[in-house]
Amino acid sequence: MTRARPYDRETALDAALNLFWQKGYHATSLKDLEAALSMKPGSIYAAFKSKEGLYLSALERYFHRNRDGFRALAAQGGSPLAALAGHLRSFGRQQAEESGHRACMLVKTLLDVTEQDGAIGLRARGYLDEMTAEITAIFEAARDAGELPEGADPVRLARKYQADMTALRIEAHRGGDPAALAALGDDMARDVERLRLAESG
């Protein structure tokens, strides 16, 4: 007998992430997962223990990709506020140009899960808090560089920035005029840039 081909965990997680992100935890069936991952139920459970375990692994993968993106921003050097503003602009244009737009998977998870899915909800909230901390660190760098007005609160600014990113994703998910979405990203970016202007003006 020929042996079954070993599964590729990275490929399987990418497929699961895309499927869960599109359909949500509860609307994704085992049959959906079988087809997307090209794996039998027994193999899925052997690799990930449960549907919940697979979802948590996919959610972790989504979080790490977003966190790494913000860490790359922080490592750019130069103006932290310019980096944050540029990220909003490029994100708005990227969402306008690409197909298959979806709202933030962490936010969608919180809206989808129930009290019985406590582990998933807790993990999603934790990841959102960690993203707030990553963005806060960049605003703190802007404060330390003298870009922010005296008395500016990096945590509050980070929450506003995170809310703007979520809003951009929701607008992309809703569909509509790509130019309007890119313009919305520009408007949000200018709000960040005005923080520096407020100090110098």
Coordinates of C-alpha atoms in Angstrom, one line a residue:
M1 CA 0.0 0.0 0.0
T2 CA 1.2 3.5 -0.7
R3 CA 1.4 5.8 2.2
A4 CA -0.7 8.9 2.4
R5 CA 1.1 12.1 1.7
P6 CA 2.0 13.9 4.9
Y7 CA 0.1 17.1 5.3
D8 CA 1.8 20.5 5.1
R9 CA 0.8 22.3 8.4
E10 CA 1.6 25.8 7.0
T11 CA -0.5 25.2 3.9
A12 CA -3.4 23.7 6.0
L13 CA -3.4 26.6 8.3
D14 CA -3.4 29.1 5.5
A15 CA -6.4 27.3 4.0
A16 CA -8.2 27.1 7.4
L17 CA -7.5 30.8 8.0
N18 CA -9.0 31.9 4.7
L19 CA -12.1 29.7 5.2
F20 CA -12.7 30.7 8.8
W21 CA -12.1 34.4 8.0
Q22 CA -14.6 34.2 5.1
K23 CA -17.4 32.1 6.8
G24 CA -16.9 32.5 10.5
Y25 CA -16.4 29.8 13.1
H26 CA -20.0 28.5 13.4
A27 CA -20.8 28.6 9.7
T28 CA -17.8 26.5 8.7
S29 CA -18.6 22.9 8.7
L30 CA -16.3 19.9 8.9
K31 CA -17.1 19.2 5.2
D32 CA -15.9 22.7 4.4
L33 CA -12.7 22.1 6.2
E34 CA -12.1 18.7 4.5
A35 CA -12.4 20.3 1.1
A36 CA -10.3 23.4 1.9
L37 CA -7.5 21.5 3.7
S38 CA -7.7 18.4 1.5
M39 CA -7.6 16.3 4.7
K40 CA -9.9 13.6 6.1
P41 CA -11.7 14.3 9.4
G42 CA -9.4 11.9 11.2
S43 CA -6.3 13.7 9.9
I44 CA -7.7 17.1 10.9
Y45 CA -8.4 16.0 14.4
A46 CA -5.0 14.2 14.7
A47 CA -3.3 17.4 13.6
F48 CA -5.3 20.0 15.5
K49 CA -7.3 18.0 18.1
S50 CA -10.6 19.7 17.3
K51 CA -12.4 22.3 15.2
E52 CA -11.8 24.8 18.0
G53 CA -8.1 23.9 18.1
L54 CA -7.8 24.5 14.4
Y55 CA -9.6 27.8 14.7
L56 CA -7.4 29.0 17.5
S57 CA -4.3 28.1 15.4
A58 CA -5.7 30.0 12.4
L59 CA -6.5 33.0 14.6
E60 CA -3.0 32.9 16.0
R61 CA -1.6 32.9 12.5
Y62 CA -3.8 35.9 11.6
F63 CA -2.6 37.8 14.7
H64 CA 1.1 37.2 14.1
R65 CA 0.9 38.5 10.5
N66 CA -0.8 41.7 11.7
R67 CA 1.6 42.1 14.7
D68 CA 4.6 41.5 12.4
G69 CA 3.4 44.3 10.1
F70 CA 3.3 46.8 12.9
R71 CA 6.7 45.7 14.2
A72 CA 8.0 46.3 10.7
L73 CA 6.6 49.9 10.9
A74 CA 8.3 50.4 14.3
A75 CA 11.6 49.2 12.8
Q76 CA 11.6 51.6 9.8
G77 CA 13.2 54.5 11.6
G78 CA 12.4 58.1 10.7
S79 CA 9.1 59.6 11.8
P80 CA 6.8 57.3 13.7
L81 CA 3.8 59.4 12.8
A82 CA 4.7 59.4 9.1
A83 CA 5.0 55.6 9.3
L84 CA 1.5 55.3 10.9
A85 CA 0.0 57.7 8.4
G86 CA 1.6 56.0 5.5
H87 CA 0.3 52.6 6.7
L88 CA -3.3 53.9 6.7
R89 CA -2.9 55.3 3.2
S90 CA -1.4 52.2 1.7
F91 CA -3.9 50.0 3.6
G92 CA -6.8 52.0 2.2
R93 CA -5.5 51.7 -1.4
Q94 CA -4.6 48.0 -1.0
Q95 CA -8.2 47.3 0.2
A96 CA -9.6 49.3 -2.7
E97 CA -7.5 47.4 -5.3
E98 CA -7.8 43.8 -4.0
S99 CA -10.8 41.6 -4.2
G100 CA -12.2 39.4 -1.4
H101 CA -12.2 42.2 1.2
R102 CA -13.0 41.0 4.7
A103 CA -13.4 42.7 8.0
C104 CA -10.8 42.2 10.7
M105 CA -10.9 38.5 11.7
L106 CA -10.4 39.3 15.4
V107 CA -13.5 41.6 15.4
K108 CA -15.5 39.1 13.3
T109 CA -14.6 36.4 15.8
L110 CA -16.0 38.4 18.7
L111 CA -19.2 39.1 16.9
D112 CA -19.6 35.4 15.9
V113 CA -18.8 33.4 19.0
T114 CA -21.1 32.7 21.9
E115 CA -20.7 32.2 25.6
Q116 CA -20.0 28.6 24.9
D117 CA -17.0 29.5 22.8
G118 CA -15.2 31.2 25.7
A119 CA -11.7 30.1 24.8
I120 CA -12.0 31.6 21.3
G121 CA -13.5 34.9 22.5
L122 CA -10.9 35.2 25.2
R123 CA -8.1 34.6 22.7
A124 CA -9.5 37.2 20.2
R125 CA -9.8 39.8 23.0
G126 CA -6.3 39.1 24.1
Y127 CA -4.9 39.5 20.5
L128 CA -6.8 42.8 20.1
D129 CA -5.2 44.0 23.3
E130 CA -1.8 43.0 22.1
M131 CA -2.4 44.9 18.8
T132 CA -3.3 48.0 20.9
A133 CA 0.0 47.6 22.7
E134 CA 2.0 47.3 19.4
I135 CA 0.4 50.5 18.1
T136 CA 0.8 52.2 21.4
A137 CA 4.6 51.5 21.3
I138 CA 4.8 53.4 18.0
F139 CA 2.9 56.4 19.4
E140 CA 5.2 56.3 22.4
A141 CA 8.1 56.5 20.0
A142 CA 6.5 59.5 18.4
R143 CA 6.1 61.1 21.8
D144 CA 9.8 60.4 22.6
A145 CA 10.8 61.9 19.3
G146 CA 9.0 65.1 20.1
E147 CA 6.3 64.6 17.4
L148 CA 3.3 64.6 19.7
P149 CA 1.8 67.5 21.6
E150 CA 2.5 67.7 25.3
G151 CA 0.0 65.7 27.2
A152 CA -0.9 63.3 24.3
D153 CA -2.0 59.9 25.5
P154 CA -0.3 57.1 23.4
V155 CA -2.8 54.5 24.6
R156 CA -5.8 56.6 23.6
L157 CA -4.3 57.5 20.3
A158 CA -3.6 53.8 19.6
R159 CA -7.2 52.9 20.3
K160 CA -8.4 55.6 17.9
Y161 CA -5.9 54.3 15.3
Q162 CA -7.0 50.7 15.8
A163 CA -10.7 51.8 15.4
D164 CA -9.8 53.5 12.2
M165 CA -8.1 50.4 10.8
T166 CA -11.2 48.3 11.8
A167 CA -13.5 50.9 10.1
L168 CA -11.4 50.7 6.9
R169 CA -11.8 46.9 6.8
I170 CA -15.5 47.1 7.4
E171 CA -15.9 49.6 4.6
A172 CA -13.9 47.3 2.3
H173 CA -16.0 44.4 3.4
R174 CA -19.2 46.3 2.6
G175 CA -18.0 47.1 -0.9
G176 CA -18.6 50.3 -2.9
D177 CA -16.4 52.8 -4.7
P178 CA -12.7 51.9 -4.4
A179 CA -11.7 55.6 -4.8
A180 CA -13.9 56.5 -1.8
L181 CA -12.2 53.8 0.3
A182 CA -8.8 55.1 -0.7
A183 CA -9.9 58.6 0.1
L184 CA -11.1 57.5 3.6
G185 CA -7.6 56.1 4.2
D186 CA -6.2 59.4 3.2
D187 CA -8.5 61.3 5.6
M188 CA -7.5 59.0 8.5
A189 CA -3.8 59.4 7.6
R190 CA -4.2 63.2 7.7
D191 CA -5.7 63.0 11.2
V192 CA -2.5 61.3 12.3
E193 CA -0.3 63.9 10.6
R194 CA -2.2 66.7 12.2
L195 CA -1.0 65.5 15.6
R196 CA 2.5 66.6 14.6
L197 CA 1.2 69.8 13.1
A198 CA -0.7 70.7 16.3
E199 CA 2.6 70.6 18.1
S200 CA 4.5 72.8 15.7
G201 CA 1.6 75.2 14.9

